[in-house]
Amino acid sequence: MNSDPRDKPNKPEFDPDLAAVRSAWEGLEQTEPPDLIDQAVLNTARRHLERPRRPLRWLGAFASAIVVVLALAIVVRQDQQGPVPPVPDSDGFRMDRDTPVPAKTKQEYEQMMQDEPRKARPELRQIAPAAASEAQPMQGKETQLRPLDAVEEDAAGPDPEAWIERMLALRAAGRLEELEAELADFRRSWPDYPLPPELLD
Amino acid sequence: MRERSDEALMQAYAGGDMAAFDCLYARHRGPLYRYILRQAGDDATANDLYQGSWEKIIRARASYTASAPFKAWMYRIAHNHVVDHFRRSRPSSDLSPETMRADDPGPEQALIGEQAACRLAAAVSALPTEQREVLLLKLEAGFDLRTIAEITGVSHETAKSRLRYAVGKLKIAVGSEQDGAES
């Protein structure tokens, strides 16, 4: 392989010392790189051209960062919106996602309350909180709505001890007709409840 | 056919034209090799430094812009590679011209007295590293002082001073050679 002749500077030197040195320099042997080195360099140049370009490493990292940012944005947005509110149905009953939808309608429960009050109680307990929360804004007004305990008390009758106390008071007051009626009611509601001997007379 | 410039060849190679690199390499292989050889002092080191310089040039092809003269860019890469090599191999040495004098005789210096050319080469080997490099950039690569200053990273005045000192010392060797020839 030969050198390009342009590499030999042939401009006239204005410095006579440098011109003398250059003249002597051109007499030196023009050492060339060994052929093996030439081949090694050319092979390196060729290999670098044939080597496929590296994939853009930053692209993967960038995509991962975008995914993380989007996920965080979604989480933050959901936190700002708060939990999903329950959707009431047209009758005001709450439709909980975890609670199975009751198969019976409100009218059916009301009918059950009239027919068999005690039998309807467990199912009433499930729907009562939602109904009570719906009814709270109405508490300031004179309404006919009553707490669930009062409804249950009515269904089962008053507390037997209090009832007995009231009947003893009627007896002491000599209001025997009223006592007879209360006692009959008591027997219907609490047939097996023991009565004090004063009321058994 | 008009000859393509170095800059066009380098850009063509960066674009995948291997033939352009072949042409570029043939154009610069000799001067660059001698520039490195006269600084390295021995063939093995020179071969390593030469091959390493070209590898750096090849790797840097994508960053090369045609606005910069290719030849100066190539010699700057070679200069940095050679300087890095000597810093690693002689870390405690000072790179100033006064302390980097090549006291160890090179293989060419052993031939002093046998041939005039070898005497000159020996005189070059005896130059301080920085003066020798400036001289080589002038005589082998044909750069002007401004480009030599850019490649070596010194001021124009420093490059000029180094060249003047180097030429002065070589003139003595050339003069004694001529004296010897006349007598």
Coordinates of C-alpha atoms in Angstrom, one line a residue:
Chain A
M1 CA 0.0 0.0 0.0
N2 CA 1.4 3.3 -1.0
S3 CA 1.1 6.7 0.7
D4 CA -0.6 9.5 -0.9
P5 CA 2.0 11.8 -2.5
R6 CA 0.0 14.8 -1.2
D7 CA 1.3 14.0 2.2
K8 CA 4.8 15.2 1.4
P9 CA 4.8 18.9 1.9
N10 CA 6.4 20.6 -1.0
K11 CA 5.7 24.2 -0.2
P12 CA 8.7 26.4 -0.3
E13 CA 10.2 27.1 3.1
F14 CA 10.9 30.7 4.0
D15 CA 12.9 29.6 7.1
P16 CA 16.2 28.5 5.7
D17 CA 17.0 26.3 8.7
L18 CA 13.6 24.5 8.4
A19 CA 14.2 24.1 4.6
A20 CA 17.6 22.5 5.3
V21 CA 16.0 20.1 7.9
R22 CA 13.2 19.3 5.6
S23 CA 15.6 18.5 2.8
A24 CA 17.5 16.1 5.0
W25 CA 14.2 14.7 6.4
E26 CA 13.0 13.7 2.9
G27 CA 16.1 11.6 2.6
L28 CA 15.0 9.5 5.5
E29 CA 13.4 6.1 4.9
Q30 CA 9.7 6.4 4.5
T31 CA 8.7 3.8 7.0
E32 CA 5.3 2.3 6.4
P33 CA 3.0 0.4 8.7
P34 CA 3.3 -3.4 8.4
D35 CA 0.8 -5.2 6.2
L36 CA -0.7 -7.0 9.2
I37 CA -1.4 -3.7 10.9
D38 CA -3.0 -2.4 7.7
Q39 CA -5.2 -5.4 7.5
A40 CA -6.1 -5.2 11.2
V41 CA -7.2 -1.6 10.8
L42 CA -9.2 -2.2 7.7
N43 CA -10.9 -5.2 9.2
T44 CA -11.7 -3.1 12.2
A45 CA -13.3 -0.5 10.0
R46 CA -15.2 -3.1 8.1
R47 CA -16.4 -4.8 11.3
H48 CA -17.7 -1.5 12.7
L49 CA -19.7 -1.0 9.6
E50 CA -21.2 -4.4 9.6
R51 CA -22.0 -4.4 13.3
P52 CA -25.7 -3.6 13.7
R53 CA -26.4 -0.5 15.6
R54 CA -27.1 -1.0 19.2
P55 CA -30.7 -0.7 20.2
L56 CA -31.6 2.5 21.9
R57 CA -31.2 1.6 25.5
W58 CA -32.7 4.8 26.7
L59 CA -35.9 4.0 24.8
G60 CA -36.7 1.1 27.1
A61 CA -36.0 3.0 30.2
F62 CA -38.0 6.0 28.9
A63 CA -41.0 3.7 28.2
S64 CA -40.8 2.2 31.7
A65 CA -40.7 5.6 33.2
I66 CA -43.8 6.7 31.2
V67 CA -45.7 3.6 32.4
V68 CA -44.8 4.3 36.0
V69 CA -45.8 7.9 35.8
L70 CA -49.2 7.0 34.2
A71 CA -49.9 4.4 36.8
L72 CA -49.1 6.9 39.6
A73 CA -51.3 9.5 37.9
I74 CA -54.2 7.1 37.8
V75 CA -53.8 6.2 41.5
V76 CA -53.6 9.8 42.6
R77 CA -56.7 10.7 40.5
Q78 CA -58.7 7.9 42.1
D79 CA -57.7 9.0 45.6
Q80 CA -58.8 12.5 44.9
Q81 CA -62.2 11.3 43.6
G82 CA -62.8 9.2 46.8
P83 CA -64.7 5.9 47.0
V84 CA -67.5 5.1 44.7
P85 CA -70.8 6.1 46.4
P86 CA -73.6 3.5 46.8
V87 CA -76.3 3.7 44.2
P88 CA -79.7 3.8 45.8
D89 CA -82.6 2.2 43.9
S90 CA -85.8 3.9 43.3
D91 CA -87.3 2.8 46.7
G92 CA -84.3 4.2 48.6
F93 CA -82.8 0.8 49.4
R94 CA -79.0 0.7 49.2
M95 CA -77.6 -1.7 46.6
D96 CA -74.4 -2.9 48.3
R97 CA -71.9 -4.6 46.0
D98 CA -71.1 -7.2 48.7
T99 CA -74.6 -7.8 49.8
P100 CA -76.8 -10.0 47.6
V101 CA -79.7 -8.2 46.2
P102 CA -82.8 -9.2 48.3
A103 CA -85.3 -11.0 46.2
K104 CA -88.3 -9.5 48.0
T105 CA -89.6 -6.0 47.5
K106 CA -90.4 -3.4 50.1
Q107 CA -94.1 -4.1 49.9
E108 CA -93.4 -7.8 50.5
Y109 CA -91.4 -7.0 53.6
E110 CA -94.2 -4.8 54.9
Q111 CA -96.6 -7.6 54.4
M112 CA -94.3 -10.0 56.2
M113 CA -94.1 -7.5 59.1
Q114 CA -97.8 -7.5 59.4
D115 CA -98.1 -11.3 59.1
E116 CA -95.1 -12.6 60.9
P117 CA -93.1 -9.8 62.5
R118 CA -90.4 -12.0 64.2
K119 CA -89.8 -13.9 61.0
A120 CA -89.0 -10.7 59.1
R121 CA -86.5 -9.3 61.6
P122 CA -83.2 -10.8 60.2
E123 CA -83.8 -9.5 56.8
L124 CA -85.0 -6.2 58.1
R125 CA -81.6 -5.8 59.9
Q126 CA -79.8 -5.9 56.6
I127 CA -81.9 -3.2 55.0
A128 CA -82.6 -1.1 58.0
P129 CA -79.3 0.9 58.2
A130 CA -79.7 2.1 54.6
A131 CA -83.3 3.0 55.3
A132 CA -82.4 4.7 58.5
S133 CA -79.6 6.8 56.8
E134 CA -82.1 7.8 54.1
A135 CA -84.6 8.8 56.8
Q136 CA -82.1 10.9 58.9
P137 CA -82.8 14.3 57.1
M138 CA -86.4 13.9 58.0
Q139 CA -85.9 13.6 61.7
G140 CA -86.4 17.3 62.4
K141 CA -89.9 17.1 61.0
E142 CA -93.0 15.5 62.6
T143 CA -93.1 12.2 60.8
Q144 CA -94.5 8.8 61.5
L145 CA -91.1 7.1 61.1
R146 CA -90.0 5.3 64.2
P147 CA -86.7 3.6 65.2
L148 CA -86.3 0.0 64.4
D149 CA -86.3 -1.0 68.1
A150 CA -89.7 0.6 68.6
V151 CA -91.0 -1.4 65.7
E152 CA -89.6 -4.6 67.1
E153 CA -91.0 -3.8 70.6
D154 CA -94.4 -3.2 69.1
A155 CA -94.2 -6.5 67.2
A156 CA -93.1 -8.5 70.3
G157 CA -95.1 -6.5 72.9
P158 CA -93.7 -4.3 75.7
D159 CA -91.0 -5.4 78.1
P160 CA -92.8 -8.1 80.2
E161 CA -91.4 -6.8 83.5
A162 CA -92.5 -3.3 82.7
W163 CA -95.8 -4.6 81.5
I164 CA -96.3 -6.6 84.8
E165 CA -95.4 -3.4 86.8
R166 CA -98.0 -1.5 84.9
M167 CA -100.6 -4.2 85.5
L168 CA -99.7 -4.2 89.3
A169 CA -100.2 -0.5 89.3
L170 CA -103.7 -0.9 87.7
R171 CA -104.6 -3.5 90.3
A172 CA -103.4 -1.2 93.1
A173 CA -105.5 1.6 91.6
G174 CA -108.5 -0.7 91.5
R175 CA -108.9 -0.4 87.7
L176 CA -109.8 -4.0 87.4
E177 CA -111.4 -3.9 84.0
E178 CA -108.3 -2.4 82.4
L179 CA -106.2 -4.9 84.3
E180 CA -108.2 -7.8 82.8
A181 CA -107.7 -6.5 79.3
E182 CA -104.0 -5.9 79.8
L183 CA -103.6 -9.4 81.3
A184 CA -105.3 -11.0 78.4
D185 CA -103.0 -9.1 76.0
F186 CA -100.0 -10.1 78.1
R187 CA -101.0 -13.8 77.9
R188 CA -101.3 -13.6 74.2
S189 CA -97.8 -12.0 73.9
W190 CA -96.0 -13.9 76.6
P191 CA -98.0 -17.1 77.2
D192 CA -95.3 -18.8 79.2
Y193 CA -94.0 -15.9 81.2
P194 CA -94.4 -16.4 84.9
L195 CA -96.8 -13.9 86.5
P196 CA -96.6 -12.7 90.2
P197 CA -99.3 -14.3 92.5
E198 CA -101.0 -11.0 92.9
L199 CA -102.0 -11.1 89.2
L200 CA -103.1 -14.7 89.3
D201 CA -106.0 -14.0 91.7
Chain B
M1 CA -12.0 12.5 -12.1
R2 CA -11.8 14.9 -9.3
E3 CA -10.4 13.6 -6.1
R4 CA -12.7 13.5 -3.1
S5 CA -11.8 15.4 -0.1
D6 CA -10.9 13.8 3.2
E7 CA -14.0 15.2 4.8
A8 CA -16.2 13.8 2.1
L9 CA -14.5 10.4 2.4
M10 CA -15.0 10.3 6.1
Q11 CA -18.6 11.2 5.9
A12 CA -19.1 8.6 3.2
Y13 CA -17.5 6.0 5.5
A14 CA -19.7 7.1 8.4
G15 CA -22.6 6.5 6.1
G16 CA -21.5 3.0 5.4
D17 CA -19.1 3.3 2.4
M18 CA -16.2 1.0 3.1
A19 CA -14.4 2.0 -0.1
A20 CA -14.2 5.5 1.1
F21 CA -12.4 4.4 4.2
D22 CA -9.9 2.4 2.1
C23 CA -9.1 5.5 0.1
L24 CA -8.8 7.6 3.3
Y25 CA -6.6 5.1 5.0
A26 CA -4.3 4.8 1.9
R27 CA -3.9 8.5 1.9
H28 CA -2.9 9.0 5.6
R29 CA -1.4 5.7 6.7
G30 CA 2.3 6.5 6.0
P31 CA 2.6 9.9 7.6
L32 CA 0.5 9.0 10.6
Y33 CA 2.5 5.9 11.2
R34 CA 5.8 7.8 11.0
Y35 CA 4.4 10.5 13.3
I36 CA 3.7 7.8 15.9
L37 CA 6.8 5.7 15.3
R38 CA 9.2 8.6 15.8
Q39 CA 7.6 9.3 19.1
A40 CA 7.2 5.7 20.3
G41 CA 10.8 4.8 19.8
D42 CA 10.2 1.1 19.0
D43 CA 8.1 -0.7 16.4
A44 CA 5.9 -2.7 18.8
T45 CA 4.8 0.3 20.7
A46 CA 4.3 2.2 17.5
N47 CA 2.2 -0.5 16.0
D48 CA 0.0 -0.6 19.0
L49 CA -0.4 3.1 19.2
Y50 CA -1.1 3.4 15.5
Q51 CA -3.7 0.7 15.5
G52 CA -5.3 2.1 18.6
S53 CA -5.4 5.6 17.0
W54 CA -7.2 4.3 14.0
E55 CA -9.6 2.4 16.1
K56 CA -10.5 5.6 17.9
I57 CA -10.9 7.4 14.6
I58 CA -13.3 4.6 13.5
R59 CA -15.3 4.7 16.7
A60 CA -15.6 8.5 16.5
R61 CA -16.8 8.5 12.9
A62 CA -20.4 9.3 14.0
S63 CA -19.3 12.4 15.9
Y64 CA -17.2 13.7 13.0
T65 CA -18.6 16.8 11.3
A66 CA -17.4 17.9 7.9
S67 CA -17.0 21.4 9.1
A68 CA -13.8 20.4 10.9
P69 CA -10.7 19.5 8.7
F70 CA -10.4 15.8 8.8
K71 CA -6.6 15.7 8.9
A72 CA -6.3 17.9 12.0
W73 CA -9.1 16.0 13.7
M74 CA -7.3 12.7 12.9
Y75 CA -4.0 13.9 14.2
R76 CA -5.6 15.3 17.4
I77 CA -7.0 11.9 18.1
A78 CA -3.6 10.3 17.5
H79 CA -1.9 12.9 19.6
N80 CA -4.2 12.3 22.6
H81 CA -3.8 8.6 22.3
V82 CA 0.0 8.8 22.3
V83 CA 0.0 11.2 25.2
D84 CA -2.4 9.0 27.2
H85 CA -0.1 6.0 26.5
F86 CA 3.0 7.8 27.8
R87 CA 1.1 9.2 30.8
R88 CA 0.1 5.6 31.8
S89 CA 3.5 4.1 31.2
R90 CA 5.4 6.9 32.8
P91 CA 3.0 8.4 35.2
S92 CA 5.6 10.2 37.4
S93 CA 7.2 12.0 34.5
D94 CA 6.6 15.6 33.8
L95 CA 5.5 16.3 30.2
S96 CA 7.3 19.6 30.0
P97 CA 9.9 19.9 27.1
E98 CA 12.7 20.3 29.5
T99 CA 12.1 17.1 31.5
M100 CA 10.8 14.9 28.7
R101 CA 14.1 14.8 26.9
A102 CA 14.6 11.4 25.4
D103 CA 17.7 10.3 27.1
D104 CA 17.3 6.7 26.2
P105 CA 18.9 6.0 22.9
G106 CA 16.4 4.7 20.4
P107 CA 17.1 1.8 18.0
E108 CA 17.9 4.3 15.3
Q109 CA 20.4 6.1 17.4
A110 CA 22.6 3.0 17.5
L111 CA 23.2 3.6 13.8
I112 CA 24.6 7.1 14.2
G113 CA 27.7 7.4 12.1
E114 CA 26.7 4.7 9.7
Q115 CA 24.3 6.7 7.7
A116 CA 23.5 10.4 7.5
A117 CA 19.8 9.7 7.5
C118 CA 20.1 7.6 10.6
R119 CA 22.0 10.4 12.3
L120 CA 19.2 12.8 11.6
A121 CA 16.7 10.3 12.9
A122 CA 18.7 9.8 16.0
A123 CA 18.8 13.6 16.5
V124 CA 15.0 13.6 16.2
S125 CA 14.8 10.8 18.8
A126 CA 16.9 12.9 21.1
L127 CA 14.6 15.8 21.0
P128 CA 12.3 16.5 24.0
T129 CA 8.9 14.9 23.4
E130 CA 7.0 18.2 22.8
Q131 CA 9.6 19.6 20.4
R132 CA 9.7 16.3 18.5
E133 CA 6.0 16.2 18.2
V134 CA 5.7 19.7 16.8
L135 CA 8.5 18.9 14.4
L136 CA 6.8 15.7 13.2
L137 CA 3.5 17.5 12.7
K138 CA 5.4 20.0 10.6
L139 CA 7.5 17.6 8.6
E140 CA 5.4 14.5 8.3
A141 CA 1.9 15.9 8.3
G142 CA 2.7 19.4 6.8
F143 CA 0.5 21.4 9.2
D144 CA 1.0 25.1 9.8
L145 CA 1.7 26.4 13.2
R146 CA -1.9 27.4 14.0
T147 CA -3.1 23.8 13.3
I148 CA -0.1 22.3 15.3
A149 CA -1.1 24.5 18.2
E150 CA -4.7 23.3 18.0
I151 CA -3.7 19.7 17.8
T152 CA -1.2 19.8 20.7
G153 CA -3.4 22.1 22.8
V154 CA -0.9 24.8 23.2
S155 CA -0.7 28.4 22.2
H156 CA 0.6 29.5 18.8
E157 CA 3.7 31.1 20.4
T158 CA 4.5 27.9 22.3
A159 CA 4.2 25.8 19.2
K160 CA 6.4 28.2 17.3
S161 CA 9.0 28.2 20.0
R162 CA 9.1 24.4 20.2
L163 CA 9.5 24.2 16.5
R164 CA 12.3 26.8 16.5
Y165 CA 14.2 24.9 19.2
A166 CA 13.7 21.5 17.4
V167 CA 14.9 22.9 14.1
G168 CA 17.9 24.5 15.7
K169 CA 19.0 21.2 17.2
L170 CA 18.4 19.3 14.0
K171 CA 20.3 21.9 12.0
I172 CA 23.4 21.0 14.0
A173 CA 22.9 17.4 13.1
V174 CA 22.3 18.2 9.5
G175 CA 25.2 20.6 9.4
S176 CA 27.6 18.0 10.9
E177 CA 26.3 15.5 8.4
Q178 CA 27.0 17.9 5.6
D179 CA 30.4 18.7 7.1
G180 CA 31.1 15.0 7.3
A181 CA 30.2 14.6 3.7
E182 CA 32.4 17.5 2.5
S183 CA 35.4 16.2 4.5

